[in-house]
Amino acid sequence: MAGQRSQESYIDVSRPSRNPGPDGIIRRSDRTPDTPPGLSRYQQSVLHQGRIERFFLDNIKKYSNDRIKVERGVAPASLEINETEVNDPTAYPLTVELRHLTEEEATAKQHGGGDVSDGLFRSTGEIVHAKYVIGCDGASSWTRRTLGFKLEGESTDFIWGVMDIIPFTVFPDIRERTIIHSAENGSLMVIPRENNIVRLYIQLVEVKPDAAGARADRSSITPKQIFNAAKKIFHPYEINYDWCDWWTAYQVGQRVGTNFDAHGRVFLAGDAVHTHSPKAGQGMNVSMQDCYNLCWKIALVTKGIAQPSILKTYQSERRRVAQDLIDFDHRFSRLFSGRPAKDIMDTEGVSMDDFKESIMTGHLFFQGLSINYGPSNLITKPGDTGKQGDGSEVAQSTNISAELFAKRQALATGLPIGMRFASFKVLNQSDGRPWHFQERLKSDGRFRVVLFAGNILDPAQKTRVDEFCASLDAPNSFLRRTKGELIDSVIEVLTVHSARRHSVELLRDFPEVLHPFDNKFGWSYDRVYTDDISVHEGFDDAYKNYGIDKERGCVVIARPDQIVAWVGELEDFDDLQAYFEGCLVLPESTDGVNGNSP
Amino acid sequence: MAGQRSQESYIDVSRPSRNPGPDGIIRRSDRTPDTPPGLSRYQQSVLHQGRIERFFLDNIKKYSNDRIKVERGVAPASLEINETEVNDPTAYPLTVELRHLTEEEATAKQHGGGDVSDGLFRSTGEIVHAKYVIGCDGASSWTRRTLGFKLEGESTDFIWGVMDIIPFTVFPDIRERTIIHSAENGSLMVIPRENNIVRLYIQLVEVKPDAAGARADRSSITPKQIFNAAKKIFHPYEINYDWCDWWTAYQVGQRVGTNFDAHGRVFLAGDAVHTHSPKAGQGMNVSMQDCYNLCWKIALVTKGIAQPSILKTYQSERRRVAQDLIDFDHRFSRLFSGRPAKDIMDTEGVSMDDFKESIMTGHLFFQGLSINYGPSNLITKPGDTGKQGDGSEVAQSTNISAELFAKRQALATGLPIGMRFASFKVLNQSDGRPWHFQERLKSDGRFRVVLFAGNILDPAQKTRVDEFCASLDAPNSFLRRTKGELIDSVIEVLTVHSARRHSVELLRDFPEVLHPFDNKFGWSYDRVYTDDISVHEGFDDAYKNYGIDKERGCVVIARPDQIVAWVGELEDFDDLQAYFEGCLVLPESTDGVNGNSP
C-alpha cells in the first residue's frame, strides 16, 4: 500500500517539543520481556504482511523453477462437486469456473474491496477440473458461502482504529510494544515497526454500533478521528505525525467455521474459517499454520503415498486450534478493551494480574507451543477423538491403552505426543558440526523415524540397536514398502546416540540402514548425530532435555510437520510398523523394491 | 566449472568395501577444533569461490539497482597516465584502451587460460578516461606488467594436485579437515565441501621441477597421476571415486609485489601483488580484504570527503599484510610438504608441535585477527611508519608520544589501536533489542565516533558527557564541518553507556547530538546502547571485555573498515578534532551547514 503524507497536520510537525510529559500521569504498571525467556530459541518480531508474502512469492518462484505462478484478478464463478467420484483417488471430481477479470474489475475499492459479482463482466472464462480446492479467500469467503458453510460466533461492540505512522513524541516507550489503558478514553497498543514506523491500535470509545452486537458503520471513520482518540489516551504526552503509511478501522468479531472441508476435496483455511481480533497477532500466523497442516497431507495423498483418510485430521486438528484461539481472543479482547486497571487505579475495572496472565497464554499461541493434536491415524494417543479434536470423526490406526501410552510417553518426557518436536543441539557424528536438531526435520513432506540409540558402546545396547536395524532393513519393513524411489524418499531415519563422538565411527559402529549408500553420493553423512559436547557451544544435554534415558534410548516418529506422532522402545518395531500401515499406502513386501542398498 | 564423471574408473565404484583399514597404520596424532574457540563469534566454513562470486554479483545488482554490471570478455590494450594531472582531484588522468573480445577469444583454454594478446583481434575497441584503475587481474597481472612493477620472491620445489571428488572410502575422518603426513609418499589435506564433495590437496612427490626453483611442466599432469598419489597416502585405507567435479595442479610460489600503487591513481590488489600456497585458504580472503581496505578510501577521496593522502596507506597497510602472510606461508608450506612427523614416527622430519603451532598462527590470519595497521593519518599511533608498515611513507596527522599513547590505549585495553574493533553484545536503549556491537559498525563508508558514556547516572559523569556533546554539537566541530548532507552522512556518533537501561530515558538523559532529529523520521532510535543484562542472553560484559572503566568511559574512533583508529578521554575533544582534520576535508565553520538539527 502506498504511504501518504497526512492531509491534516494537527500540529507543527517540524519540531516537536522535547519537554517530557509529567512523570506518573501514565503509570508504568509493569515491564515484561517481549518474548518470555525459555519458550523458544526464536524471538518474536513484527514483520509486515507484505514482506511475508514476498518471501512466499520468491520461494514459490525459486523452488518451482518459475513454473508455479500466483495469478491475480481471477475470480471463481461456480464450483461443482461430483459426489460419485470423491472416493476415487484417480478422479477429478471438482469443476471450477473461473473468470479472468479486467484490470478495472480486479482493482479493489479502497477500504472496502470491490464486490466482484457486481457489474457487467467483460472478462474471459476458464473451466478447471481439479482433485482438490483450497479456499483461503478471507472472512467473506466465496468458497465457504458456495459450500453453504457458516461462521459461528459474534461481534463485540468494540471498535478499533489502526494507524501506521512515524510518530514524533517524547513518550518514553514508543519503541517498545506497549499497552496503555486509559481511565476514560479506552486502550491503545504500540507496536514498533521498521524505519521508525509505529503501528498504533487505538480503541474508539466514541464510535458505537447502532445496536448491541450489530456492525458499526466504519465508512464514516476518518484518520483524524482515530488519531484524536490516540492523543487523548497518550495525554499528557504529546504525540504528532507527519507521515501516515496506512490506516484502517475494524469491529472485533470472533467466529469459527462450522466445517473445514467438504468430502475431503474442498478445504477452507485462514480467515475463511476463523476471524478474531487482529491484536493477538494470530491472523496470518494461524492461517499459515492451517495450510502447513493441510498441504503435506494433500501432497502425500495425491502422490499415492498416504491414505486419503488422513485428510479428515485437517478439520479435527485445525478447527480445534481455531476454537481454542477464539476462546482466548474472546477473553483477551474484553480484558484489552475493558475499563482499566483496578489494581493500579483503585477503581472498578480489569485486573492487571488477569491481563498479564492472559498475555502469557497468548505467548503460547504466538509461539505455536499450545498446539496438542488429538488421537487419529497420525497421532498414537488414547482418549476421545472428539474431546481432543473438534468433535468430528477420524480414523485411528492403533488403539493404545492409557497405561501403555503413559509407559511409552515416559520414554521421552520432553517429546509430548501430539505436540511440536522440541529442538536441542546435537553434533554430526561425521564432521562434528553442531545442529539444532529441528534443522534436520526439514519440512519436505517426509516422516522421520528418530532412533535415540543410547549408549552404543555398551554391548547389550549395541545388540538392541542392531536388532532394531535388522527389522528396519528387512524386506517386509515399512521402510522398504513405501512408494518412494529411494529408501528415504518417504521416511528418513535419523539417529542420535549418546556416546562420545570420538569413541565411535560411522561406518564401523552403525548399521548401514542408518546411513544409506547412494551410487552417486556414497554413504550418507547427515543421518547420525551425537549428544556430545561441542568445543564451541558446550551443550551435551539433548537426552536430558528430551527426557530420554542415555543408556537405553527410544524410538520417536515425527510427522512431516514436526509433530511428535509416536514414541516406543527399540523392541516395539511391530507397533512402529502398525503406525505407518495405518496412514501410508504400503504394498506387501517386494524385496526392497525402493531400496538403494542391494 | 562443469563437473565430470571420471573417464578412468580405477575401481569397481558401484559398491566399495565396508571393510575398514587396519587401525593404527595411519595414526591420528591429534584432533584440534576446526575453529579455535574464543577467537571469533564466527566459525570457519569452506565456501566454493563460485558461491562467493555469486554473492557479490547479486549484491552489486541489488545495491546499484541493476545499474552496475560486471562486463566479461573485455581486455585492456593500453594504459596511459598523465602525470601532470595526478594531483588534480577533478582530473581524469588515466586513459585505458579496452578491447571487447569475441566469444571465441574470451573463452579461456582449459587449465591454462587463453593469452588474450595472441592471435588476430576482430574485437571492438573502447577508450575510457578514468580517475582510478584497480588491477585485480591475477598472478600474471597485465596491469602490473604494464606499470613495470615486479613480484619478488621464489618458487618452491613442491608440486601439488587438487581434486574435488565425491569419495567412496571408509577412512573415518573423510568429513573432517584432515592432514595426512605419510612416511614416504608426501602429504595430503582433506577439506570437506557441500553435497558430499571433498577437496583433496595432494602432494606429488614424483613430479619434480627441471631444476631447483624452476617451474615444473604442469601440462603433463593428469588426474590419474594425482589420484594415484592420493591412494598411496591413504593406504591402507581404500579410496575411490566416480565423480570428479574439478581438478588442477600447481607449484607453490611465494611472491609479493614491489609496488601496490602508481601515483595514487592505479592500484593493484589480490594475486596481482601476492601469490602463495592455496592451502592456507588465504588467496580469496586476503584479496577481498585488500579491496575492502582500498575501496572506502577511494570512494571518500572521489567524493571530496577525505584527503587524497589517505590513499598512501593502502600500500603501507596491505603490503605489510602480504609480507607477513608470505612469511607465514613460507614456513607453513615447508612444514606441510616436508618429511613427516618425528615425534610420532621417531625418525627425522617435521615436528608435529611446530606444525600445530604454525596452524594456530594460521588461524589468526584466517580470522583476520592478525592485522595491526601502523601509524598514519588514519591510525593515531607512535613509532616508525616504516617498521609498522611496509617501509613506504605515509602522512601522519598527529604525533603522539609513546607515553601519551600508552595512557590513551589503557582507557580501552580491549580495543587495540590499529586492529579490528572487537564485538560484544549491547542493548538498544530505546527498544531493548540485543545487538552485536559490530553490527552497528556497518561498512557503508562512514567513520564512527563511539562515545562510551560510562555511568551517566553519576552527576559528575553526566557533566563530562554533556560537555563532550556540547563540543561535538558546536558549529566549528568536525561533525558539523564534514561534506555530507546530514550530520551523520560522514561520521556517525554511537553511544554505549553503562547504566541500567530502565534507569535512563533517551530523550530525557541524552543530548540530541547523540540521537539527531530528522524531519521525516523523527529522533534516531538506533544510536544509543547500554551494556545491560538481556532477559534472553544475559550479557552485561561489553565494558569489561573492551577494558573500559564503567564509570568514566572513553571515546573511540572506528574507521569505515572497523579498524580502531583513535582512543581518548572525553576531555580530548581537540585531539579528536585533529584526527579528522588530518584525514578529512573539513571546511571552516559554517554554522552547522550540514546539520539536520536547527
PDB file of C-alpha atoms in Angstrom, chain A residues 5 13-18 20 23 28 31 33 35-37 43 166 168-170 172 174-176 195-196 242-243 430-431 434 501-502 505-508 510-512 515 517-525 535-537 597-598, chain B residues 5 13-18 20 23 28 31 33 35-37 43 166 168-170 172 174-176 195-196 242-243 430-431 434 501-502 505-508 510-512 515 517-525 535-537 597-598:
ATOM      1  CA  ARG A   5       1.659  12.287   3.947  1.00  0.00           C
ATOM      2  CA  VAL A  13       5.354  18.815  12.896  1.00  0.00           C
ATOM      3  CA  SER A  14       8.614  20.499  12.050  1.00  0.00           C
ATOM      4  CA  ARG A  15       9.923  20.394  15.563  1.00  0.00           C
ATOM      5  CA  PRO A  16       8.062  18.667  18.390  1.00  0.00           C
ATOM      6  CA  SER A  17       8.704  19.760  21.934  1.00  0.00           C
ATOM      7  CA  ARG A  18      11.403  17.882  23.808  1.00  0.00           C
ATOM      8  CA  PRO A  20       8.631  15.357  28.568  1.00  0.00           C
ATOM      9  CA  ASP A  23       6.025  11.637  35.282  1.00  0.00           C
ATOM     10  CA  ARG A  28       4.097   2.111  34.010  1.00  0.00           C
ATOM     11  CA  ARG A  31       7.570  -4.317  32.119  1.00  0.00           C
ATOM     12  CA  PRO A  33      10.014  -9.392  28.198  1.00  0.00           C
ATOM     13  CA  THR A  35       9.269 -12.822  24.259  1.00  0.00           C
ATOM     14  CA  PRO A  36       9.119 -14.761  27.537  1.00  0.00           C
ATOM     15  CA  PRO A  37      12.518 -16.424  28.034  1.00  0.00           C
ATOM     16  CA  GLN A  43      12.316 -14.265  19.481  1.00  0.00           C
ATOM     17  CA  ILE A 166       6.130   7.821  12.103  1.00  0.00           C
ATOM     18  CA  PHE A 168       7.003  12.466  16.954  1.00  0.00           C
ATOM     19  CA  THR A 169       6.671  12.091  20.705  1.00  0.00           C
ATOM     20  CA  VAL A 170       8.649  12.115  23.916  1.00  0.00           C
ATOM     21  CA  PRO A 172       9.440   7.112  26.505  1.00  0.00           C
ATOM     22  CA  ILE A 174       7.353   4.464  21.875  1.00  0.00           C
ATOM     23  CA  ARG A 175       9.880   1.883  20.569  1.00  0.00           C
ATOM     24  CA  GLU A 176       8.605  -0.912  22.804  1.00  0.00           C
ATOM     25  CA  ASN A 195      12.100   2.660   9.641  1.00  0.00           C
ATOM     26  CA  ASN A 196      10.767   4.343  12.778  1.00  0.00           C
ATOM     27  CA  ASP A 242       3.682  13.905   9.511  1.00  0.00           C
ATOM     28  CA  TRP A 243       3.706  10.564   7.661  1.00  0.00           C
ATOM     29  CA  SER A 430      30.916 -37.477  10.828  1.00  0.00           C
ATOM     30  CA  ASP A 431      32.103 -33.892  10.937  1.00  0.00           C
ATOM     31  CA  PRO A 434      26.604 -28.595  15.679  1.00  0.00           C
ATOM     32  CA  ARG A 501      31.711 -38.741  19.224  1.00  0.00           C
ATOM     33  CA  HIS A 502      35.368 -39.689  19.124  1.00  0.00           C
ATOM     34  CA  GLU A 505      32.921 -44.367  13.963  1.00  0.00           C
ATOM     35  CA  LEU A 506      30.092 -44.087  11.495  1.00  0.00           C
ATOM     36  CA  LEU A 507      30.915 -46.994   9.217  1.00  0.00           C
ATOM     37  CA  ARG A 508      32.320 -49.286  11.857  1.00  0.00           C
ATOM     38  CA  PHE A 510      26.343 -48.061  12.794  1.00  0.00           C
ATOM     39  CA  PRO A 511      24.350 -50.419  10.547  1.00  0.00           C
ATOM     40  CA  GLU A 512      24.050 -49.162   7.002  1.00  0.00           C
ATOM     41  CA  HIS A 515      23.336 -44.038   6.749  1.00  0.00           C
ATOM     42  CA  PHE A 517      24.641 -45.759   0.411  1.00  0.00           C
ATOM     43  CA  ASP A 518      23.885 -43.928  -2.820  1.00  0.00           C
ATOM     44  CA  ASN A 519      25.655 -44.766  -6.066  1.00  0.00           C
ATOM     45  CA  LYS A 520      26.423 -41.158  -6.782  1.00  0.00           C
ATOM     46  CA  PHE A 521      26.875 -39.599  -3.349  1.00  0.00           C
ATOM     47  CA  GLY A 522      28.269 -42.534  -1.395  1.00  0.00           C
ATOM     48  CA  TRP A 523      27.299 -43.072   2.214  1.00  0.00           C
ATOM     49  CA  SER A 524      25.050 -40.507   3.874  1.00  0.00           C
ATOM     50  CA  TYR A 525      26.950 -38.404   6.349  1.00  0.00           C
ATOM     51  CA  VAL A 535      34.140 -27.203  21.527  1.00  0.00           C
ATOM     52  CA  HIS A 536      32.262 -24.021  20.694  1.00  0.00           C
ATOM     53  CA  GLU A 537      28.901 -24.253  22.294  1.00  0.00           C
ATOM     54  CA  SER A 597      21.128 -50.696  -0.848  1.00  0.00           C
ATOM     55  CA  PRO A 598      21.413 -54.071  -2.654  1.00  0.00           C
TER      56      PRO A 598
ATOM     57  CA  ARG B   5      32.351 -38.184 -14.390  1.00  0.00           C
ATOM     58  CA  VAL B  13      32.735 -47.899  -7.834  1.00  0.00           C
ATOM     59  CA  SER B  14      29.329 -49.467  -7.556  1.00  0.00           C
ATOM     60  CA  ARG B  15      29.927 -50.783  -4.098  1.00  0.00           C
ATOM     61  CA  PRO B  16      33.095 -50.039  -2.153  1.00  0.00           C
ATOM     62  CA  SER B  17      34.200 -52.390   0.572  1.00  0.00           C
ATOM     63  CA  ARG B  18      32.920 -51.567   4.039  1.00  0.00           C
ATOM     64  CA  PRO B  20      37.831 -50.692   7.474  1.00  0.00           C
ATOM     65  CA  ASP B  23      43.726 -49.438  12.874  1.00  0.00           C
ATOM     66  CA  ARG B  28      45.725 -39.948  14.429  1.00  0.00           C
ATOM     67  CA  ARG B  31      42.419 -33.627  16.922  1.00  0.00           C
ATOM     68  CA  PRO B  33      38.893 -27.727  16.802  1.00  0.00           C
ATOM     69  CA  THR B  35      37.991 -23.054  14.539  1.00  0.00           C
ATOM     70  CA  PRO B  36      39.887 -22.408  17.792  1.00  0.00           C
ATOM     71  CA  PRO B  37      37.321 -21.378  20.416  1.00  0.00           C
ATOM     72  CA  GLN B  43      33.170 -20.288  12.733  1.00  0.00           C
ATOM     73  CA  ILE B 166      32.842 -37.480  -4.138  1.00  0.00           C
ATOM     74  CA  PHE B 168      33.980 -43.630  -1.558  1.00  0.00           C
ATOM     75  CA  THR B 169      36.113 -44.616   1.411  1.00  0.00           C
ATOM     76  CA  VAL B 170      35.931 -45.986   4.921  1.00  0.00           C
ATOM     77  CA  PRO B 172      36.977 -42.373   9.175  1.00  0.00           C
ATOM     78  CA  ILE B 174      36.829 -38.025   5.457  1.00  0.00           C
ATOM     79  CA  ARG B 175      34.226 -35.435   6.582  1.00  0.00           C
ATOM     80  CA  GLU B 176      36.699 -33.507   8.754  1.00  0.00           C
ATOM     81  CA  ASN B 195      26.969 -32.400  -1.370  1.00  0.00           C
ATOM     82  CA  ASN B 196      29.451 -34.974  -0.100  1.00  0.00           C
ATOM     83  CA  ASP B 242      33.132 -41.924  -9.603  1.00  0.00           C
ATOM     84  CA  TRP B 243      32.553 -38.160  -9.847  1.00  0.00           C
ATOM     85  CA  SER B 430      15.029   2.552  23.115  1.00  0.00           C
ATOM     86  CA  ASP B 431      13.712  -0.936  22.484  1.00  0.00           C
ATOM     87  CA  PRO B 434      20.295  -7.016  21.720  1.00  0.00           C
ATOM     88  CA  ARG B 501      18.516   0.615  30.659  1.00  0.00           C
ATOM     89  CA  HIS B 502      15.379   1.175  32.683  1.00  0.00           C
ATOM     90  CA  GLU B 505      15.481   7.588  29.080  1.00  0.00           C
ATOM     91  CA  LEU B 506      16.724   8.505  25.634  1.00  0.00           C
ATOM     92  CA  LEU B 507      15.169  11.951  25.264  1.00  0.00           C
ATOM     93  CA  ARG B 508      15.445  12.984  28.881  1.00  0.00           C
ATOM     94  CA  PHE B 510      20.989  12.098  26.304  1.00  0.00           C
ATOM     95  CA  PRO B 511      21.849  15.291  24.400  1.00  0.00           C
ATOM     96  CA  GLU B 512      20.293  15.420  20.974  1.00  0.00           C
ATOM     97  CA  HIS B 515      20.292  10.814  18.583  1.00  0.00           C
ATOM     98  CA  PHE B 517      16.304  14.607  14.774  1.00  0.00           C
ATOM     99  CA  ASP B 518      15.214  14.134  11.170  1.00  0.00           C
ATOM    100  CA  ASN B 519      12.191  15.932   9.746  1.00  0.00           C
ATOM    101  CA  LYS B 520      10.815  12.777   8.227  1.00  0.00           C
ATOM    102  CA  PHE B 521      11.948  10.034  10.620  1.00  0.00           C
ATOM    103  CA  GLY B 522      11.939  11.925  13.921  1.00  0.00           C
ATOM    104  CA  TRP B 523      14.589  11.193  16.521  1.00  0.00           C
ATOM    105  CA  SER B 524      17.090   8.411  15.826  1.00  0.00           C
ATOM    106  CA  TYR B 525      16.412   5.392  17.974  1.00  0.00           C
ATOM    107  CA  VAL B 535      16.416 -11.156  29.510  1.00  0.00           C
ATOM    108  CA  HIS B 536      17.325 -13.620  26.780  1.00  0.00           C
ATOM    109  CA  GLU B 537      21.052 -13.664  26.540  1.00  0.00           C
ATOM    110  CA  SER B 597      19.219  19.993  13.844  1.00  0.00           C
ATOM    111  CA  PRO B 598      18.380  23.698  13.745  1.00  0.00           C
TER     112      PRO B 598
END
